[in-house]
Tab-separated table of C-alpha atoms in Angstrom:
chain	number	residue	atom	x	y	z
A	1	MET	CA	95.973	86.838	102.076
A	2	LYS	CA	96.484	87.202	105.831
A	3	LYS	CA	100.191	86.345	105.553
A	4	HIS	CA	100.607	88.883	102.800
A	5	VAL	CA	98.879	91.661	104.708
A	6	ASN	CA	100.930	90.959	107.840
A	7	TYR	CA	104.313	91.499	106.255
A	8	ILE	CA	103.074	94.408	104.139
A	9	ASP	CA	101.814	96.123	107.298
A	10	ASN	CA	105.128	95.448	109.043
A	11	LEU	CA	107.114	96.766	106.093
A	12	ARG	CA	105.013	99.926	106.071
A	13	TRP	CA	105.465	100.858	109.731
A	14	ILE	CA	109.161	99.963	109.712
A	15	THR	CA	109.680	102.074	106.595
A	16	VAL	CA	107.745	105.000	108.073
A	17	SER	CA	109.875	104.802	111.214
A	18	LEU	CA	112.955	105.573	109.094
A	19	LEU	CA	111.592	109.053	108.461
A	20	ILE	CA	112.794	110.424	111.782
A	21	LEU	CA	116.344	109.410	110.883
A	22	TYR	CA	115.877	110.731	107.320
A	23	HIS	CA	114.418	114.125	108.196
A	24	THR	CA	116.835	114.679	111.065
A	25	ALA	CA	119.722	114.077	108.655
A	26	MET	CA	118.293	116.580	106.148
A	27	ALA	CA	119.454	119.397	108.432
A	28	TYR	CA	123.044	118.379	107.596
A	29	ASN	CA	122.742	117.812	103.838
A	30	THR	CA	125.657	118.615	101.535
A	31	TRP	CA	123.771	119.577	98.353
A	32	GLY	CA	122.580	123.018	99.398
A	33	GLU	CA	118.949	122.296	100.271
A	34	ALA	CA	117.760	124.854	102.803
A	35	ASN	CA	115.432	122.478	104.676
A	36	TYR	CA	113.258	123.970	107.433
A	37	ILE	CA	116.318	124.245	109.627
A	38	PHE	CA	119.939	123.783	108.628
A	39	PHE	CA	123.041	123.387	110.767
A	40	GLU	CA	126.066	122.533	108.657
A	41	GLU	CA	127.226	120.063	106.016
A	42	VAL	CA	128.203	116.731	107.569
A	43	ASN	CA	129.035	114.010	105.046
A	44	PRO	CA	128.342	110.905	107.175
A	45	ILE	CA	124.941	112.234	108.258
A	46	ALA	CA	124.031	113.364	104.735
A	47	SER	CA	124.865	109.843	103.548
A	48	ILE	CA	121.771	108.579	105.379
A	49	VAL	CA	119.516	110.695	103.173
A	50	THR	CA	121.347	109.693	100.008
A	51	PHE	CA	121.064	105.989	100.843
A	52	ILE	CA	117.324	106.137	101.559
A	53	SER	CA	116.163	108.664	98.946
A	54	PRO	CA	116.035	106.543	95.734
A	55	TRP	CA	113.592	103.962	97.065
A	56	PHE	CA	111.798	105.271	100.137
A	57	MET	CA	108.792	107.065	98.631
A	58	PRO	CA	108.360	104.601	95.721
A	59	LEU	CA	108.191	101.801	98.288
A	60	MET	CA	105.568	103.740	100.258
A	61	PHE	CA	103.366	104.114	97.180
A	62	LEU	CA	103.876	100.481	96.219
A	63	LEU	CA	102.797	99.349	99.693
A	64	ALA	CA	99.782	101.648	99.385
A	65	GLY	CA	98.941	99.917	96.097
A	66	VAL	CA	99.125	96.500	97.752
A	67	ALA	CA	96.890	97.655	100.601
A	68	SER	CA	94.389	99.180	98.168
A	69	SER	CA	94.027	95.857	96.343
A	70	TYR	CA	92.742	94.259	99.563
A	71	SER	CA	90.692	97.303	100.504
A	72	LEU	CA	88.930	97.416	97.134
A	73	ARG	CA	88.042	93.726	97.356
A	74	LYS	CA	86.543	94.322	100.782
A	75	ARG	CA	84.812	97.677	100.256
A	76	GLY	CA	84.227	98.295	96.549
A	77	TYR	CA	85.016	101.492	94.666
A	78	GLY	CA	82.696	103.957	96.408
A	79	ALA	CA	83.424	102.900	99.977
A	80	PHE	CA	87.165	102.739	99.204
A	81	LEU	CA	87.226	106.341	97.970
A	82	ARG	CA	85.144	107.561	100.913
A	83	GLU	CA	87.569	105.824	103.271
A	84	ARG	CA	90.513	107.476	101.500
A	85	LEU	CA	88.953	110.925	101.801
A	86	VAL	CA	88.206	110.502	105.498
A	87	ARG	CA	91.430	108.727	106.516
A	88	LEU	CA	93.755	110.914	104.431
A	89	GLY	CA	91.795	114.066	103.637
A	90	ILE	CA	90.912	115.104	107.185
A	91	PRO	CA	94.499	114.675	108.513
A	92	LEU	CA	95.767	116.563	105.444
A	93	LEU	CA	93.533	119.573	106.134
A	94	LEU	CA	94.235	119.548	109.878
A	95	GLY	CA	97.950	119.183	109.209
A	96	ILE	CA	97.979	122.191	106.886
A	97	LEU	CA	96.130	124.260	109.486
A	98	ILE	CA	98.121	123.150	112.541
A	99	LEU	CA	101.375	121.334	111.733
A	100	THR	CA	102.980	122.663	108.560
A	101	PRO	CA	102.773	126.314	109.759
A	102	ILE	CA	105.179	125.241	112.525
A	103	LEU	CA	107.734	124.093	109.960
A	104	SER	CA	107.323	127.267	107.909
A	105	TYR	CA	107.676	129.448	111.003
A	106	VAL	CA	110.916	127.736	112.068
A	107	ALA	CA	112.278	128.146	108.543
A	108	ASP	CA	111.454	131.872	108.524
A	109	VAL	CA	113.125	132.369	111.904
A	110	THR	CA	116.300	130.406	111.179
A	111	HIS	CA	116.756	131.412	107.529
A	112	ASN	CA	115.289	134.928	107.342
A	113	GLY	CA	115.479	136.237	110.898
A	114	TYR	CA	111.716	136.489	111.390
A	115	SER	CA	111.138	137.842	114.905
A	116	ASP	CA	107.387	138.239	115.388
A	117	GLY	CA	105.123	135.704	117.059
A	118	PHE	CA	104.029	132.329	115.752
A	119	PHE	CA	100.345	133.173	115.363
A	120	LYS	CA	101.152	136.388	113.516
A	121	HIS	CA	103.146	134.252	111.090
A	122	TYR	CA	99.923	132.615	109.936
A	123	GLY	CA	99.337	135.689	107.760
A	124	ILE	CA	102.669	135.083	106.036
A	125	PHE	CA	102.070	131.338	105.752
A	126	PHE	CA	98.735	131.696	103.981
A	127	GLY	CA	99.783	134.788	102.044
A	128	ARG	CA	103.149	133.792	100.588
A	129	PHE	CA	102.997	131.232	97.762
A	130	THR	CA	106.407	130.720	96.188
A	131	ASP	CA	108.016	127.310	95.565
A	132	LEU	CA	105.694	125.639	98.122
A	133	THR	CA	108.627	124.173	100.065
A	134	GLY	CA	108.028	126.535	102.975
A	135	TYR	CA	111.752	127.101	103.343
A	136	ASP	CA	111.149	130.861	102.946
A	137	GLY	CA	108.334	130.908	105.483
A	138	GLY	CA	105.601	130.617	102.861
A	139	PHE	CA	102.810	128.128	102.327
A	140	THR	CA	103.716	124.445	102.196
A	141	MET	CA	102.172	121.028	102.620
A	142	ALA	CA	105.652	119.847	103.708
A	143	HIS	CA	105.690	116.065	104.194
A	144	LEU	CA	101.877	115.966	103.910
A	145	TRP	CA	102.200	116.125	100.122
A	146	PHE	CA	102.279	112.324	100.350
A	147	LEU	CA	98.685	112.289	101.610
A	148	ALA	CA	97.548	114.671	98.871
A	149	VAL	CA	99.222	112.651	96.122
A	150	LEU	CA	97.907	109.382	97.575
A	151	ILE	CA	94.354	110.771	97.456
A	152	LEU	CA	94.885	111.849	93.842
A	153	ILE	CA	96.348	108.477	92.860
A	154	SER	CA	93.521	106.647	94.639
A	155	PHE	CA	90.930	108.447	92.516
A	156	LEU	CA	92.986	108.058	89.333
A	157	SER	CA	93.529	104.362	89.978
A	158	VAL	CA	89.835	103.701	90.551
A	159	ALA	CA	88.991	105.472	87.284
A	160	ILE	CA	91.648	103.489	85.403
A	161	LEU	CA	90.624	100.205	87.035
A	162	ARG	CA	86.971	100.716	86.149
A	163	ILE	CA	87.824	101.490	82.533
A	164	CYS	CA	90.208	98.527	82.252
A	165	ARG	CA	87.904	96.135	84.058
A	166	THR	CA	84.970	97.022	81.818
A	167	GLY	CA	87.064	96.351	78.728
A	168	MET	CA	88.672	93.193	80.108
A	169	CYS	CA	85.377	91.663	81.239
A	170	HIS	CA	83.975	91.781	77.732
A	171	GLY	CA	87.220	90.461	76.264
A	172	ASN	CA	87.492	87.663	78.818
A	173	ASP	CA	83.978	86.394	78.061
A	174	VAL	CA	84.888	86.033	74.394
A	175	ILE	CA	88.263	84.434	75.090
A	176	GLU	CA	86.873	81.941	77.593
A	177	SER	CA	84.129	80.808	75.250
A	178	GLU	CA	86.598	80.186	72.434
A	179	SER	CA	89.846	78.810	73.790
A	180	TYR	CA	90.306	79.114	77.556
A	181	LYS	CA	88.005	76.455	78.930
A	182	ASN	CA	90.920	74.523	80.350
A	183	GLU	CA	91.749	75.839	83.830
A	184	ARG	CA	95.484	75.201	83.459
A	185	ASP	CA	95.587	77.277	80.298
A	186	GLN	CA	93.741	80.082	82.081
A	187	ASN	CA	96.278	80.061	84.916
A	188	ARG	CA	99.177	80.127	82.466
A	189	SER	CA	97.554	82.991	80.589
A	190	GLY	CA	97.077	84.900	83.849
A	191	THR	CA	100.726	84.360	84.799
A	192	LYS	CA	101.946	85.551	81.401
A	193	THR	CA	99.699	88.606	81.619
A	194	LYS	CA	101.075	89.502	85.050
A	195	VAL	CA	104.661	89.067	83.893
A	196	ILE	CA	104.065	91.329	80.902
A	197	LEU	CA	102.185	93.860	83.019
A	198	GLY	CA	104.896	93.796	85.673
A	199	VAL	CA	107.629	94.380	83.092
A	200	LEU	CA	105.705	97.249	81.466
A	201	LEU	CA	104.955	98.941	84.793
A	202	SER	CA	108.576	98.524	85.876
A	203	ILE	CA	109.816	100.083	82.629
A	204	LEU	CA	107.340	102.955	83.036
A	205	SER	CA	108.440	103.555	86.616
A	206	ILE	CA	112.168	103.483	85.844
A	207	ALA	CA	111.762	105.629	82.711
A	208	THR	CA	109.884	108.332	84.660
A	209	PHE	CA	112.171	108.279	87.701
A	210	ASP	CA	113.252	111.880	87.041
A	211	VAL	CA	110.108	113.131	85.279
A	212	ARG	CA	108.588	115.547	87.756
A	213	PHE	CA	105.391	117.543	88.088
A	214	GLY	CA	105.366	120.079	90.901
A	215	GLY	CA	108.713	118.692	92.007
A	216	LYS	CA	107.386	115.125	92.417
A	217	PRO	CA	107.705	112.101	90.064
A	218	LEU	CA	103.943	111.523	89.922
A	219	ILE	CA	104.014	109.067	86.989
A	220	LEU	CA	106.600	106.970	88.839
A	221	TYR	CA	104.385	106.899	91.929
A	222	LEU	CA	101.366	105.889	89.874
A	223	GLY	CA	103.411	103.157	88.192
A	224	VAL	CA	104.686	101.624	91.436
A	225	TYR	CA	101.207	101.949	92.968
A	226	PHE	CA	99.865	99.727	90.176
A	227	LEU	CA	102.844	97.399	90.577
A	228	GLY	CA	101.724	96.959	94.153
A	229	TYR	CA	98.085	96.568	93.158
A	230	TYR	CA	98.584	93.988	90.399
A	231	ILE	CA	101.896	92.228	91.079
A	232	PHE	CA	102.961	92.521	94.719
A	233	SER	CA	99.457	91.864	96.050
A	234	ASP	CA	99.629	88.398	94.464
A	235	PRO	CA	101.302	85.886	96.842
A	236	GLU	CA	102.426	83.660	93.957
A	237	SER	CA	104.167	86.561	92.224
A	238	VAL	CA	105.939	87.532	95.444
A	239	ASP	CA	106.944	83.905	96.026
A	240	ARG	CA	108.629	83.844	92.609
A	241	ILE	CA	110.388	87.164	93.205
A	242	SER	CA	111.571	86.037	96.649
A	243	ARG	CA	113.492	83.129	95.137
A	244	PHE	CA	116.051	85.708	93.971
A	245	LYS	CA	116.072	87.560	97.286
A	246	TRP	CA	119.783	87.527	97.984
A	247	ILE	CA	120.667	88.564	94.442
A	248	PHE	CA	118.400	91.593	94.812
A	249	VAL	CA	119.729	92.366	98.303
A	250	ILE	CA	123.405	92.162	97.295
A	251	VAL	CA	122.887	94.313	94.192
A	252	PHE	CA	120.790	96.775	96.190
A	253	LEU	CA	123.448	97.230	98.869
A	254	ALA	CA	126.290	97.416	96.334
A	255	VAL	CA	124.716	100.097	94.123
A	256	SER	CA	123.315	102.057	97.075
A	257	ILE	CA	126.701	102.262	98.788
A	258	THR	CA	128.332	103.198	95.468
A	259	ASP	CA	125.656	105.870	94.969
A	260	VAL	CA	126.448	107.360	98.388
A	261	VAL	CA	130.201	107.324	97.768
A	262	LEU	CA	129.906	108.949	94.341
A	263	PHE	CA	127.382	111.592	95.413
A	264	ILE	CA	128.779	112.550	98.826
A	265	TYR	CA	132.484	111.786	98.802
A	266	VAL	CA	134.019	111.398	95.344
A	267	LYS	CA	131.943	113.545	92.960
A	268	GLY	CA	132.716	114.090	89.288
A	269	TYR	CA	131.080	110.833	88.126
A	270	GLU	CA	127.594	112.164	87.401
A	271	THR	CA	126.671	109.552	84.769
A	272	LEU	CA	127.742	106.597	86.908
A	273	ASN	CA	126.082	108.222	89.919
A	274	THR	CA	122.806	108.534	87.984
A	275	ILE	CA	122.966	104.896	86.878
A	276	CYS	CA	123.509	103.774	90.485
A	277	ASN	CA	120.584	105.928	91.578
A	278	TYR	CA	118.271	104.304	89.017
A	279	VAL	CA	119.458	100.779	89.779
A	280	ALA	CA	119.150	101.357	93.542
A	281	PHE	CA	115.506	102.265	93.035
A	282	ALA	CA	114.864	99.370	90.633
A	283	VAL	CA	116.287	96.612	92.859
A	284	ALA	CA	115.390	98.059	96.270
A	285	ILE	CA	111.701	97.271	95.941
A	286	PRO	CA	112.031	93.550	95.109
A	287	ALA	CA	114.866	93.260	97.653
A	288	LEU	CA	112.885	94.812	100.500
A	289	ILE	CA	109.621	93.090	99.589
A	290	SER	CA	111.465	89.751	99.492
A	291	LEU	CA	113.039	90.373	102.883
A	292	GLY	CA	109.657	91.314	104.271
A	293	HIS	CA	108.001	88.272	102.708
A	294	ASP	CA	110.527	85.899	104.252
A	295	HIS	CA	111.251	87.553	107.606
A	296	LEU	CA	108.381	89.878	108.576
A	297	ASP	CA	105.523	87.404	108.344
A	298	PHE	CA	104.338	87.795	111.921
A	299	GLN	CA	101.705	89.546	113.958
A	300	ASN	CA	101.750	90.521	117.608
A	301	ARG	CA	100.378	93.342	119.742
A	302	ILE	CA	103.334	95.614	119.010
A	303	SER	CA	103.276	95.088	115.249
A	304	VAL	CA	99.488	95.501	115.074
A	305	PHE	CA	99.591	98.765	117.031
A	306	ASN	CA	102.519	100.138	115.028
A	307	ALA	CA	100.725	99.298	111.792
A	308	LYS	CA	97.602	101.015	113.096
A	309	ILE	CA	99.409	104.274	113.925
A	310	SER	CA	101.705	104.323	110.875
A	311	TYR	CA	99.869	107.206	109.163
A	312	THR	CA	99.648	109.149	112.428
A	313	PHE	CA	103.362	108.579	113.004
A	314	TYR	CA	104.047	109.850	109.476
A	315	ILE	CA	102.007	113.010	110.055
A	316	LEU	CA	103.432	113.885	113.482
A	317	HIS	CA	107.100	112.950	113.215
A	318	PHE	CA	108.311	115.931	111.166
A	319	PRO	CA	107.069	118.749	113.449
A	320	VAL	CA	108.584	116.852	116.386
A	321	VAL	CA	111.955	116.601	114.626
A	322	VAL	CA	112.004	120.249	113.530
A	323	LEU	CA	110.919	121.608	116.933
A	324	LEU	CA	113.615	119.562	118.679
A	325	GLN	CA	116.220	120.791	116.209
A	326	TYR	CA	114.961	124.350	116.658
A	327	ALA	CA	115.456	124.030	120.434
A	328	PHE	CA	118.985	122.719	119.901
A	329	TRP	CA	119.633	125.535	117.389
A	330	LEU	CA	118.686	128.066	120.076
A	331	MET	CA	121.148	126.311	122.422
A	332	ASN	CA	123.943	126.466	119.807
A	333	MET	CA	124.438	122.733	120.249
A	334	ASN	CA	127.125	121.092	118.121
A	335	SER	CA	126.080	119.035	115.095
A	336	ILE	CA	126.778	115.473	116.196
A	337	THR	CA	125.242	115.916	119.652
A	338	GLY	CA	122.197	117.633	118.157
A	339	PHE	CA	121.715	114.880	115.606
A	340	ILE	CA	121.958	112.076	118.171
A	341	LEU	CA	119.679	113.797	120.691
A	342	THR	CA	117.067	114.603	118.066
A	343	VAL	CA	116.862	110.981	116.945
A	344	VAL	CA	116.895	109.587	120.489
A	345	ILE	CA	114.168	111.955	121.738
A	346	ALA	CA	112.011	112.140	118.595
A	347	TYR	CA	111.169	108.440	118.465
A	348	PRO	CA	109.573	108.086	121.934
A	349	MET	CA	108.032	111.564	121.700
A	350	THR	CA	106.351	110.836	118.369
A	351	PHE	CA	105.212	107.437	119.589
A	352	GLY	CA	103.769	109.021	122.731
A	353	LEU	CA	101.842	111.574	120.662
A	354	CYS	CA	100.484	108.749	118.499
A	355	CYS	CA	99.282	106.950	121.632
A	356	ALA	CA	97.589	110.178	122.771
A	357	VAL	CA	95.844	110.531	119.408
A	358	GLU	CA	94.618	106.930	119.579
A	359	ALA	CA	93.326	107.499	123.119
A	360	MET	CA	91.524	110.622	121.927
A	361	LYS	CA	89.946	108.666	119.064
A	362	ARG	CA	88.714	106.012	121.473
A	363	PHE	CA	87.295	108.689	123.777
A	364	VAL	CA	85.443	110.444	120.946
A	365	LYS	CA	84.133	107.116	119.676
A	366	LYS	CA	82.920	106.172	123.142
A	367	ILE	CA	81.132	109.522	123.575
A	368	ALA	CA	79.483	109.081	120.166
A	369	GLU	CA	78.306	105.588	121.115
A	370	VAL	CA	76.862	106.860	124.417
A	371	ARG	CA	74.973	109.589	122.611
A	372	ARG	CA	73.603	107.099	120.079
A	373	VAL	CA	72.354	104.892	122.901
A	374	GLU	CA	70.783	107.855	124.671
A	375	ALA	CA	69.123	109.015	121.445
A	376	SER	CA	67.714	105.543	120.773
A	377	GLU	CA	66.227	105.389	124.262
């Protein structure tokens, strides 16, 4: 279990760290998305987004599913949901009040010529509900939608798990009393069940890749979350998948590069492009999990700290990126220089802010402990 958690934690913080590169590149996309700030279309930079897009968020939800399997074993349903509400809900509300208005303000200034002050823009932010992207200066959760959806999926998954577990417990008692007294047969049955479940969840996820609610493929995210919970939280299942690591990796790289070429450079091959997009998503998860399983099984002070701040890094990185790009926009900086500087500065700046948040948490915790001691005396 410890080995599994180590590489899952490392995969999560490494994946989250890609977001600075991803969101910086969005300002140079070639498919007409306004973004919160836009400079110009630059094919090589836009290729970064195209390469990452098919698998990034599904992998995040799958890793969340793996983590929840351990958390539920440790805490139980009620404590797990309370932890989700506190750890995700409070940052979501604070982010909507403090962080996402920054993104909306920059979008209104750069796209619509808004010229009044930032605090006055709060009236527009909380009064303009359009497509919820915030690109027009209106209300948005921006990148924090991930926290909202993760809270929703956490509650849905607990409800589904309780229903399934109640039904399976009764069924298992009957089966064991009749024909599953032999431990080897039970293990084989469990393996077959996981294979079937894994195939069904994979089919569901792939089939709903483009089925969207509110602009997000929610069924896909729920499917990969359960893939993480049931399949990728099981070390034996991951061991079996990892035997085919290099096949997955080669296919993943081949279809992802083809997807980029067809979407950014060649165009006109929509059907083939769509197939590559689907396949890139389907093979990326086993490829990246296998690589993590075989090469990220370690723990040190750096990896532990990065894993600890991964959610904070996720929450803070986007305002940092957009504010840096806004400063470079005011300077009329050229595209390549602006892109490089944003990436180079955003990483240490975001990391520094995360360290400040952790220090603040420790300070608040220490004050609370002092007050508890004083109250007890």
